[in-house]
Amino acid sequence: MPFDTTRVIHPDWSKHHAPVAAGGMNATVVIRNPAEATTGYDETTDQQTSIPGPAHYDGPARVQELNDSHDAAQADQQVTTRTYLLQLHFDAPRLEQGWHVEVTACANDTNLVTRTADRPMVVTDVQSGSERFTRDLVATINLD
């Protein structure tokens, strides 16, 4: 039984260990709310364009593909999706499901940058916990 004046886990446990987890973040991501996008006009192409809203997070991340590939038929077309775990800084701002993630730099896998430039990942889960060293998100990307 613990003593009345002690704690098993120090209140700053997560904050203290967060810099260690940040050391493994070798990618950079930008996360935006798609509802904040506006429309514009491109005179060169004579078309309306979508202008992304402000970045709610623009910083380091660790990106890991999960073994969760899905092939499904949608509107008579075969669609492949992949699921990723994204780990952001401990003190990342509030982020929401449905927001878009673009990988803007990733020295060890430049394919992530290319893949998300035109087709961003979509946040499907913002994970929470009583102890955490990173802000963890789950996101999917449609490859087709």
Tab-separated table of N, CA and C in Angstrom:
chain	number	residue	atom	x	y	z
A	1	MET	N	0.848	-1.178	0.000
A	1	MET	CA	0.000	0.000	0.000
A	1	MET	C	0.892	1.240	0.000
A	2	PRO	N	0.644	2.212	-0.898
A	2	PRO	CA	1.492	3.408	-0.951
A	2	PRO	C	1.299	4.277	0.283
A	3	PHE	N	2.331	5.027	0.557
A	3	PHE	CA	2.250	5.978	1.656
A	3	PHE	C	1.416	7.178	1.217
A	4	ASP	N	0.775	7.837	2.168
A	4	ASP	CA	-0.079	8.984	1.852
A	4	ASP	C	0.686	10.123	1.190
A	5	THR	N	1.966	10.233	1.448
A	5	THR	CA	2.748	11.371	0.946
A	5	THR	C	3.588	11.029	-0.286
A	6	THR	N	3.375	9.867	-0.875
A	6	THR	CA	4.170	9.482	-2.049
A	6	THR	C	3.278	9.140	-3.228
A	7	ARG	N	3.908	9.069	-4.389
A	7	ARG	CA	3.205	8.692	-5.618
A	7	ARG	C	4.038	7.629	-6.322
A	8	VAL	N	3.386	6.718	-7.010
A	8	VAL	CA	4.094	5.703	-7.790
A	8	VAL	C	4.713	6.346	-9.029
A	9	ILE	N	3.942	7.204	-9.685
A	9	ILE	CA	4.422	7.893	-10.878
A	9	ILE	C	4.410	9.393	-10.609
A	10	HIS	N	5.536	10.034	-10.865
A	10	HIS	CA	5.658	11.471	-10.669
A	10	HIS	C	4.710	12.209	-11.620
A	11	PRO	N	4.113	13.322	-11.197
A	11	PRO	CA	3.175	14.053	-12.058
A	11	PRO	C	3.782	14.507	-13.398
A	12	ASP	N	5.087	14.705	-13.440
A	12	ASP	CA	5.740	15.156	-14.676
A	12	ASP	C	6.398	14.016	-15.444
A	13	TRP	N	6.002	12.784	-15.192
A	13	TRP	CA	6.613	11.612	-15.829
A	13	TRP	C	6.597	11.722	-17.358
A	14	SER	N	5.442	11.971	-17.945
A	14	SER	CA	5.337	12.064	-19.401
A	14	SER	C	6.167	13.220	-19.942
A	15	LYS	N	6.035	14.370	-19.342
A	15	LYS	CA	6.767	15.557	-19.802
A	15	LYS	C	8.273	15.331	-19.725
A	16	HIS	N	8.724	14.669	-18.690
A	16	HIS	CA	10.150	14.401	-18.499
A	16	HIS	C	10.705	13.478	-19.593
A	17	HIS	N	9.912	12.485	-19.995
A	17	HIS	CA	10.377	11.508	-20.980
A	17	HIS	C	10.082	11.901	-22.428
A	18	ALA	N	9.293	12.929	-22.646
A	18	ALA	CA	8.917	13.346	-24.007
A	18	ALA	C	10.121	13.662	-24.896
A	19	PRO	N	11.180	14.305	-24.408
A	19	PRO	CA	12.323	14.591	-25.289
A	19	PRO	C	12.985	13.330	-25.853
A	20	VAL	N	12.953	12.236	-25.121
A	20	VAL	CA	13.533	10.988	-25.623
A	20	VAL	C	12.724	10.497	-26.828
A	21	ALA	N	11.405	10.519	-26.709
A	21	ALA	CA	10.547	10.099	-27.818
A	21	ALA	C	10.711	11.028	-29.016
A	22	ALA	N	10.899	12.305	-28.763
A	22	ALA	CA	11.065	13.273	-29.849
A	22	ALA	C	12.344	12.998	-30.635
A	23	GLY	N	13.311	12.363	-30.013
A	23	GLY	CA	14.563	12.035	-30.697
A	23	GLY	C	14.375	11.081	-31.868
A	24	GLY	N	13.280	10.350	-31.909
A	24	GLY	CA	13.012	9.428	-33.008
A	24	GLY	C	12.143	10.025	-34.105
A	25	MET	N	11.858	11.299	-34.002
A	25	MET	CA	10.998	11.951	-34.997
A	25	MET	C	11.864	12.503	-36.118
A	26	ASN	N	11.948	11.741	-37.210
A	26	ASN	CA	12.823	12.153	-38.305
A	26	ASN	C	12.052	12.546	-39.566
A	27	ALA	N	10.785	12.862	-39.411
A	27	ALA	CA	9.975	13.370	-40.521
A	27	ALA	C	9.368	14.698	-40.080
A	28	THR	N	8.851	15.434	-41.049
A	28	THR	CA	8.137	16.674	-40.751
A	28	THR	C	6.759	16.573	-41.391
A	29	VAL	N	5.729	16.936	-40.629
A	29	VAL	CA	4.364	16.879	-41.144
A	29	VAL	C	3.670	18.218	-40.939
A	30	VAL	N	2.690	18.464	-41.789
A	30	VAL	CA	1.806	19.627	-41.652
A	30	VAL	C	0.395	19.071	-41.538
A	31	ILE	N	-0.338	19.544	-40.522
A	31	ILE	CA	-1.711	19.077	-40.297
A	31	ILE	C	-2.642	20.277	-40.376
A	32	ARG	N	-3.681	20.119	-41.226
A	32	ARG	CA	-4.632	21.208	-41.452
A	32	ARG	C	-6.060	20.704	-41.326
A	33	ASN	N	-6.945	21.627	-40.989
A	33	ASN	CA	-8.382	21.351	-40.962
A	33	ASN	C	-8.910	21.643	-42.368
A	34	PRO	N	-9.403	20.626	-43.086
A	34	PRO	CA	-9.863	20.870	-44.457
A	34	PRO	C	-11.057	21.830	-44.536
A	35	ALA	N	-11.798	21.980	-43.448
A	35	ALA	CA	-12.938	22.896	-43.442
A	35	ALA	C	-12.492	24.351	-43.495
A	36	GLU	N	-11.222	24.607	-43.227
A	36	GLU	CA	-10.708	25.975	-43.251
A	36	GLU	C	-10.101	26.353	-44.603
A	37	ALA	N	-10.158	25.438	-45.561
A	37	ALA	CA	-9.649	25.740	-46.902
A	37	ALA	C	-10.578	26.750	-47.584
A	38	THR	N	-9.999	27.547	-48.454
A	38	THR	CA	-10.778	28.511	-49.223
A	38	THR	C	-10.569	28.231	-50.710
A	39	THR	N	-11.344	28.882	-51.536
A	39	THR	CA	-11.167	28.695	-52.975
A	39	THR	C	-10.517	29.931	-53.573
A	40	GLY	N	-9.787	29.688	-54.638
A	40	GLY	CA	-9.128	30.770	-55.354
A	40	GLY	C	-9.238	30.518	-56.839
A	41	TYR	N	-8.575	31.360	-57.610
A	41	TYR	CA	-8.625	31.229	-59.061
A	41	TYR	C	-7.200	31.248	-59.598
A	42	ASP	N	-6.878	30.258	-60.408
A	42	ASP	CA	-5.573	30.158	-61.037
A	42	ASP	C	-5.699	30.645	-62.480
A	43	GLU	N	-5.137	31.832	-62.748
A	43	GLU	CA	-5.252	32.416	-64.089
A	43	GLU	C	-4.493	31.596	-65.130
A	44	THR	N	-3.434	30.918	-64.726
A	44	THR	CA	-2.642	30.129	-65.660
A	44	THR	C	-3.452	28.958	-66.214
A	45	THR	N	-4.165	28.276	-65.348
A	45	THR	CA	-4.952	27.105	-65.785
A	45	THR	C	-6.413	27.450	-66.043
A	46	ASP	N	-6.812	28.676	-65.712
A	46	ASP	CA	-8.187	29.126	-65.881
A	46	ASP	C	-9.154	28.214	-65.121
A	47	GLN	N	-8.731	27.856	-63.875
A	47	GLN	CA	-9.550	26.972	-63.048
A	47	GLN	C	-9.605	27.485	-61.619
A	48	GLN	N	-10.660	27.071	-60.944
A	48	GLN	CA	-10.769	27.364	-59.528
A	48	GLN	C	-9.860	26.405	-58.771
A	49	THR	N	-9.226	26.884	-57.722
A	49	THR	CA	-8.323	26.055	-56.937
A	49	THR	C	-8.722	26.088	-55.471
A	50	SER	N	-8.219	25.125	-54.742
A	50	SER	CA	-8.429	25.076	-53.296
A	50	SER	C	-7.158	25.568	-52.612
A	51	ILE	N	-7.313	26.514	-51.705
A	51	ILE	CA	-6.187	27.060	-50.958
A	51	ILE	C	-6.267	26.503	-49.546
A	52	PRO	N	-5.268	25.717	-49.129
A	52	PRO	CA	-5.320	25.103	-47.793
A	52	PRO	C	-5.422	26.148	-46.687
A	53	GLY	N	-6.087	25.772	-45.621
A	53	GLY	CA	-6.178	26.635	-44.452
A	53	GLY	C	-4.849	26.650	-43.698
A	54	PRO	N	-4.798	27.329	-42.572
A	54	PRO	CA	-3.555	27.421	-41.806
A	54	PRO	C	-3.147	26.069	-41.214
A	55	ALA	N	-1.866	25.923	-41.006
A	55	ALA	CA	-1.350	24.704	-40.376
A	55	ALA	C	-1.626	24.769	-38.877
A	56	HIS	N	-2.230	23.706	-38.342
A	56	HIS	CA	-2.443	23.617	-36.897
A	56	HIS	C	-1.247	22.932	-36.234
A	57	TYR	N	-0.517	22.157	-37.006
A	57	TYR	CA	0.744	21.558	-36.547
A	57	TYR	C	1.664	21.524	-37.745
A	58	ASP	N	2.869	22.019	-37.563
A	58	ASP	CA	3.896	22.001	-38.594
A	58	ASP	C	5.191	21.710	-37.869
A	59	GLY	N	5.540	20.430	-37.801
A	59	GLY	CA	6.718	20.097	-37.022
A	59	GLY	C	7.114	18.640	-37.145
A	60	PRO	N	8.005	18.225	-36.262
A	60	PRO	CA	8.549	16.871	-36.303
A	60	PRO	C	7.505	15.806	-36.024
A	61	ALA	N	7.742	14.638	-36.622
A	61	ALA	CA	6.850	13.499	-36.410
A	61	ALA	C	7.610	12.207	-36.662
A	62	ARG	N	7.101	11.168	-36.078
A	62	ARG	CA	7.538	9.808	-36.399
A	62	ARG	C	6.361	9.179	-37.113
A	63	VAL	N	6.605	8.611	-38.300
A	63	VAL	CA	5.532	8.045	-39.123
A	63	VAL	C	5.813	6.566	-39.313
A	64	GLN	N	4.855	5.737	-38.942
A	64	GLN	CA	5.034	4.288	-39.048
A	64	GLN	C	3.820	3.671	-39.705
A	65	GLU	N	4.041	2.952	-40.804
A	65	GLU	CA	2.936	2.248	-41.444
A	65	GLU	C	2.564	1.054	-40.574
A	66	LEU	N	1.276	0.900	-40.335
A	66	LEU	CA	0.783	-0.233	-39.564
A	66	LEU	C	0.409	-1.351	-40.529
A	67	ASN	N	0.431	-2.559	-40.085
A	67	ASN	CA	0.037	-3.695	-40.926
A	67	ASN	C	-1.476	-3.726	-41.025
A	68	ASP	N	-2.004	-2.790	-41.763
A	68	ASP	CA	-3.445	-2.635	-41.820
A	68	ASP	C	-3.873	-2.169	-43.210
A	69	SER	N	-3.379	-2.827	-44.249
A	69	SER	CA	-3.733	-2.486	-45.616
A	69	SER	C	-5.097	-3.071	-45.942
A	70	HIS	N	-5.917	-2.289	-46.624
A	70	HIS	CA	-7.250	-2.746	-46.990
A	70	HIS	C	-7.476	-2.545	-48.479
A	71	ASP	N	-7.996	-3.566	-49.119
A	71	ASP	CA	-8.436	-3.474	-50.504
A	71	ASP	C	-9.945	-3.634	-50.485
A	72	ALA	N	-10.625	-2.683	-51.094
A	72	ALA	CA	-12.088	-2.748	-51.111
A	72	ALA	C	-12.606	-2.157	-52.413
A	73	ALA	N	-13.794	-2.550	-52.768
A	73	ALA	CA	-14.439	-1.987	-53.949
A	73	ALA	C	-15.336	-0.838	-53.523
A	74	GLN	N	-15.137	0.315	-54.160
A	74	GLN	CA	-15.983	1.475	-53.912
A	74	GLN	C	-16.412	2.025	-55.262
A	75	ALA	N	-17.682	2.141	-55.467
A	75	ALA	CA	-18.235	2.632	-56.734
A	75	ALA	C	-17.648	1.862	-57.910
A	76	ASP	N	-17.636	0.548	-57.777
A	76	ASP	CA	-17.131	-0.356	-58.827
A	76	ASP	C	-15.661	-0.127	-59.157
A	77	GLN	N	-14.905	0.367	-58.189
A	77	GLN	CA	-13.475	0.593	-58.398
A	77	GLN	C	-12.720	0.000	-57.209
A	78	GLN	N	-11.609	-0.672	-57.469
A	78	GLN	CA	-10.798	-1.249	-56.405
A	78	GLN	C	-9.989	-0.138	-55.730
A	79	VAL	N	-10.059	-0.051	-54.412
A	79	VAL	CA	-9.395	1.000	-53.648
A	79	VAL	C	-8.518	0.365	-52.580
A	80	THR	N	-7.283	0.841	-52.488
A	80	THR	CA	-6.362	0.362	-51.469
A	80	THR	C	-6.082	1.489	-50.487
A	81	THR	N	-6.227	1.201	-49.199
A	81	THR	CA	-5.899	2.187	-48.169
A	81	THR	C	-4.815	1.629	-47.263
A	82	ARG	N	-4.038	2.515	-46.698
A	82	ARG	CA	-3.006	2.155	-45.733
A	82	ARG	C	-3.252	2.968	-44.465
A	83	THR	N	-2.859	2.399	-43.340
A	83	THR	CA	-3.031	3.044	-42.040
A	83	THR	C	-1.658	3.337	-41.438
A	84	TYR	N	-1.533	4.524	-40.840
A	84	TYR	CA	-0.263	4.961	-40.260
A	84	TYR	C	-0.453	5.422	-38.822
A	85	LEU	N	0.572	5.197	-38.009
A	85	LEU	CA	0.672	5.784	-36.684
A	85	LEU	C	1.564	7.012	-36.833
A	86	LEU	N	1.073	8.156	-36.386
A	86	LEU	CA	1.855	9.391	-36.406
A	86	LEU	C	2.096	9.808	-34.965
A	87	GLN	N	3.339	10.001	-34.614
A	87	GLN	CA	3.673	10.454	-33.272
A	87	GLN	C	4.236	11.864	-33.376
A	88	LEU	N	3.582	12.790	-32.684
A	88	LEU	CA	3.956	14.200	-32.707
A	88	LEU	C	4.525	14.599	-31.355
A	89	HIS	N	5.017	15.829	-31.274
A	89	HIS	CA	5.524	16.325	-29.997
A	89	HIS	C	4.469	16.195	-28.903
A	90	PHE	N	4.937	15.957	-27.728
A	90	PHE	CA	4.114	15.804	-26.529
A	90	PHE	C	3.088	16.937	-26.388
A	91	ASP	N	3.525	18.164	-26.668
A	91	ASP	CA	2.675	19.334	-26.452
A	91	ASP	C	2.000	19.831	-27.735
A	92	ALA	N	1.779	18.931	-28.692
A	92	ALA	CA	1.097	19.314	-29.935
A	92	ALA	C	-0.271	19.910	-29.599
A	93	PRO	N	-0.727	20.880	-30.395
A	93	PRO	CA	-2.041	21.483	-30.126
A	93	PRO	C	-3.175	20.492	-30.373
A	94	ARG	N	-4.351	20.891	-30.026
A	94	ARG	CA	-5.531	20.042	-30.232
A	94	ARG	C	-5.725	19.788	-31.722
A	95	LEU	N	-5.859	18.533	-32.082
A	95	LEU	CA	-6.068	18.107	-33.461
A	95	LEU	C	-7.326	17.258	-33.506
A	96	GLU	N	-7.941	17.141	-34.675
A	96	GLU	CA	-9.236	16.479	-34.769
A	96	GLU	C	-9.270	15.402	-35.851
A	97	GLN	N	-10.195	14.475	-35.687
A	97	GLN	CA	-10.456	13.482	-36.727
A	97	GLN	C	-10.907	14.202	-37.992
A	98	GLY	N	-10.516	13.661	-39.134
A	98	GLY	CA	-10.900	14.242	-40.408
A	98	GLY	C	-9.914	15.271	-40.936
A	99	TRP	N	-8.961	15.703	-40.099
A	99	TRP	CA	-7.987	16.685	-40.558
A	99	TRP	C	-6.961	16.003	-41.461
A	100	HIS	N	-6.334	16.797	-42.318
A	100	HIS	CA	-5.410	16.281	-43.325
A	100	HIS	C	-3.961	16.399	-42.881
A	101	VAL	N	-3.187	15.353	-43.218
A	101	VAL	CA	-1.771	15.296	-42.860
A	101	VAL	C	-0.952	15.173	-44.135
A	102	GLU	N	0.006	16.064	-44.284
A	102	GLU	CA	0.952	15.986	-45.395
A	102	GLU	C	2.347	15.813	-44.816
A	103	VAL	N	3.060	14.815	-45.296
A	103	VAL	CA	4.453	14.620	-44.895
A	103	VAL	C	5.280	15.514	-45.809
A	104	THR	N	5.973	16.498	-45.239
A	104	THR	CA	6.721	17.463	-46.048
A	104	THR	C	8.208	17.156	-46.122
A	105	ALA	N	8.693	16.331	-45.221
A	105	ALA	CA	10.100	15.918	-45.262
A	105	ALA	C	10.228	14.568	-44.571
A	106	CYS	N	11.034	13.690	-45.179
A	106	CYS	CA	11.279	12.370	-44.600
A	106	CYS	C	12.497	11.778	-45.301
A	107	ALA	N	13.648	12.002	-44.740
A	107	ALA	CA	14.906	11.599	-45.380
A	107	ALA	C	14.997	10.093	-45.612
A	108	ASN	N	14.416	9.307	-44.723
A	108	ASN	CA	14.553	7.855	-44.834
A	108	ASN	C	13.508	7.194	-45.727
A	109	ASP	N	12.472	7.945	-46.131
A	109	ASP	CA	11.462	7.390	-47.027
A	109	ASP	C	10.775	8.532	-47.765
A	110	THR	N	11.427	9.025	-48.802
A	110	THR	CA	10.887	10.162	-49.554
A	110	THR	C	9.567	9.830	-50.238
A	111	ASN	N	9.247	8.546	-50.364
A	111	ASN	CA	7.973	8.140	-50.947
A	111	ASN	C	6.799	8.707	-50.143
A	112	LEU	N	6.959	8.856	-48.832
A	112	LEU	CA	5.890	9.432	-48.006
A	112	LEU	C	5.604	10.871	-48.416
A	113	VAL	N	6.651	11.616	-48.752
A	113	VAL	CA	6.479	13.010	-49.165
A	113	VAL	C	5.714	13.054	-50.482
A	114	THR	N	6.152	12.250	-51.441
A	114	THR	CA	5.496	12.205	-52.744
A	114	THR	C	4.055	11.746	-52.623
A	115	ARG	N	3.827	10.708	-51.832
A	115	ARG	CA	2.498	10.108	-51.696
A	115	ARG	C	1.482	11.072	-51.088
A	116	THR	N	1.904	11.898	-50.139
A	116	THR	CA	0.951	12.768	-49.445
A	116	THR	C	0.887	14.184	-50.018
A	117	ALA	N	1.713	14.494	-51.009
A	117	ALA	CA	1.708	15.850	-51.584
A	117	ALA	C	0.370	16.168	-52.248
A	118	ASP	N	-0.170	15.236	-53.018
A	118	ASP	CA	-1.438	15.466	-53.714
A	118	ASP	C	-2.621	14.810	-53.023
A	119	ARG	N	-2.340	13.845	-52.176
A	119	ARG	CA	-3.385	13.061	-51.541
A	119	ARG	C	-3.011	12.899	-50.069
A	120	PRO	N	-3.421	13.824	-49.217
A	120	PRO	CA	-2.999	13.760	-47.817
A	120	PRO	C	-3.604	12.575	-47.065
A	121	MET	N	-2.953	12.224	-45.975
A	121	MET	CA	-3.532	11.258	-45.045
A	121	MET	C	-4.700	11.945	-44.343
A	122	VAL	N	-5.618	11.163	-43.820
A	122	VAL	CA	-6.753	11.706	-43.076
A	122	VAL	C	-6.717	11.115	-41.672
A	123	VAL	N	-6.750	11.969	-40.671
A	123	VAL	CA	-6.720	11.525	-39.273
A	123	VAL	C	-8.016	10.782	-38.966
A	124	THR	N	-7.884	9.536	-38.500
A	124	THR	CA	-9.061	8.741	-38.134
A	124	THR	C	-9.202	8.587	-36.620
A	125	ASP	N	-8.129	8.869	-35.875
A	125	ASP	CA	-8.185	8.726	-34.417
A	125	ASP	C	-7.121	9.595	-33.774
A	126	VAL	N	-7.510	10.364	-32.770
A	126	VAL	CA	-6.575	11.124	-31.943
A	126	VAL	C	-6.555	10.409	-30.605
A	127	GLN	N	-5.437	9.747	-30.309
A	127	GLN	CA	-5.391	8.898	-29.125
A	127	GLN	C	-5.012	9.697	-27.877
A	128	SER	N	-5.549	9.273	-26.759
A	128	SER	CA	-5.300	9.924	-25.483
A	128	SER	C	-4.910	8.882	-24.453
A	129	GLY	N	-4.304	9.320	-23.375
A	129	GLY	CA	-3.941	8.411	-22.301
A	129	GLY	C	-3.469	9.173	-21.084
A	130	SER	N	-3.480	8.507	-19.948
A	130	SER	CA	-3.072	9.179	-18.711
A	130	SER	C	-1.570	9.404	-18.660
A	131	GLU	N	-0.818	8.568	-19.352
A	131	GLU	CA	0.628	8.761	-19.484
A	131	GLU	C	0.966	8.622	-20.961
A	132	ARG	N	1.637	9.610	-21.516
A	132	ARG	CA	2.030	9.563	-22.920
A	132	ARG	C	3.253	10.446	-23.115
A	133	PHE	N	4.138	10.014	-23.985
A	133	PHE	CA	5.351	10.775	-24.286
A	133	PHE	C	5.216	11.516	-25.601
A	134	THR	N	4.209	11.161	-26.401
A	134	THR	CA	3.945	11.788	-27.697
A	134	THR	C	2.439	11.958	-27.853
A	135	ARG	N	2.038	12.809	-28.800
A	135	ARG	CA	0.632	12.890	-29.187
A	135	ARG	C	0.486	11.927	-30.353
A	136	ASP	N	-0.260	10.863	-30.168
A	136	ASP	CA	-0.395	9.814	-31.173
A	136	ASP	C	-1.678	9.986	-31.973
A	137	LEU	N	-1.531	9.882	-33.292
A	137	LEU	CA	-2.655	9.932	-34.213
A	137	LEU	C	-2.633	8.687	-35.077
A	138	VAL	N	-3.784	8.250	-35.515
A	138	VAL	CA	-3.880	7.199	-36.527
A	138	VAL	C	-4.484	7.885	-37.752
A	139	ALA	N	-3.867	7.649	-38.900
A	139	ALA	CA	-4.336	8.261	-40.142
A	139	ALA	C	-4.339	7.229	-41.258
A	140	THR	N	-5.204	7.440	-42.233
A	140	THR	CA	-5.245	6.551	-43.386
A	140	THR	C	-5.009	7.361	-44.651
A	141	ILE	N	-4.563	6.641	-45.681
A	141	ILE	CA	-4.395	7.263	-46.983
A	141	ILE	C	-4.979	6.327	-48.034
A	142	ASN	N	-5.685	6.914	-48.957
A	142	ASN	CA	-6.255	6.171	-50.078
A	142	ASN	C	-5.222	6.208	-51.194
A	143	LEU	N	-4.722	5.056	-51.606
A	143	LEU	CA	-3.647	4.994	-52.597
A	143	LEU	C	-4.145	5.020	-54.033
A	144	ASP	N	-5.436	4.854	-54.262
A	144	ASP	CA	-5.957	4.799	-55.624
A	144	ASP	C	-6.692	6.054	-56.007
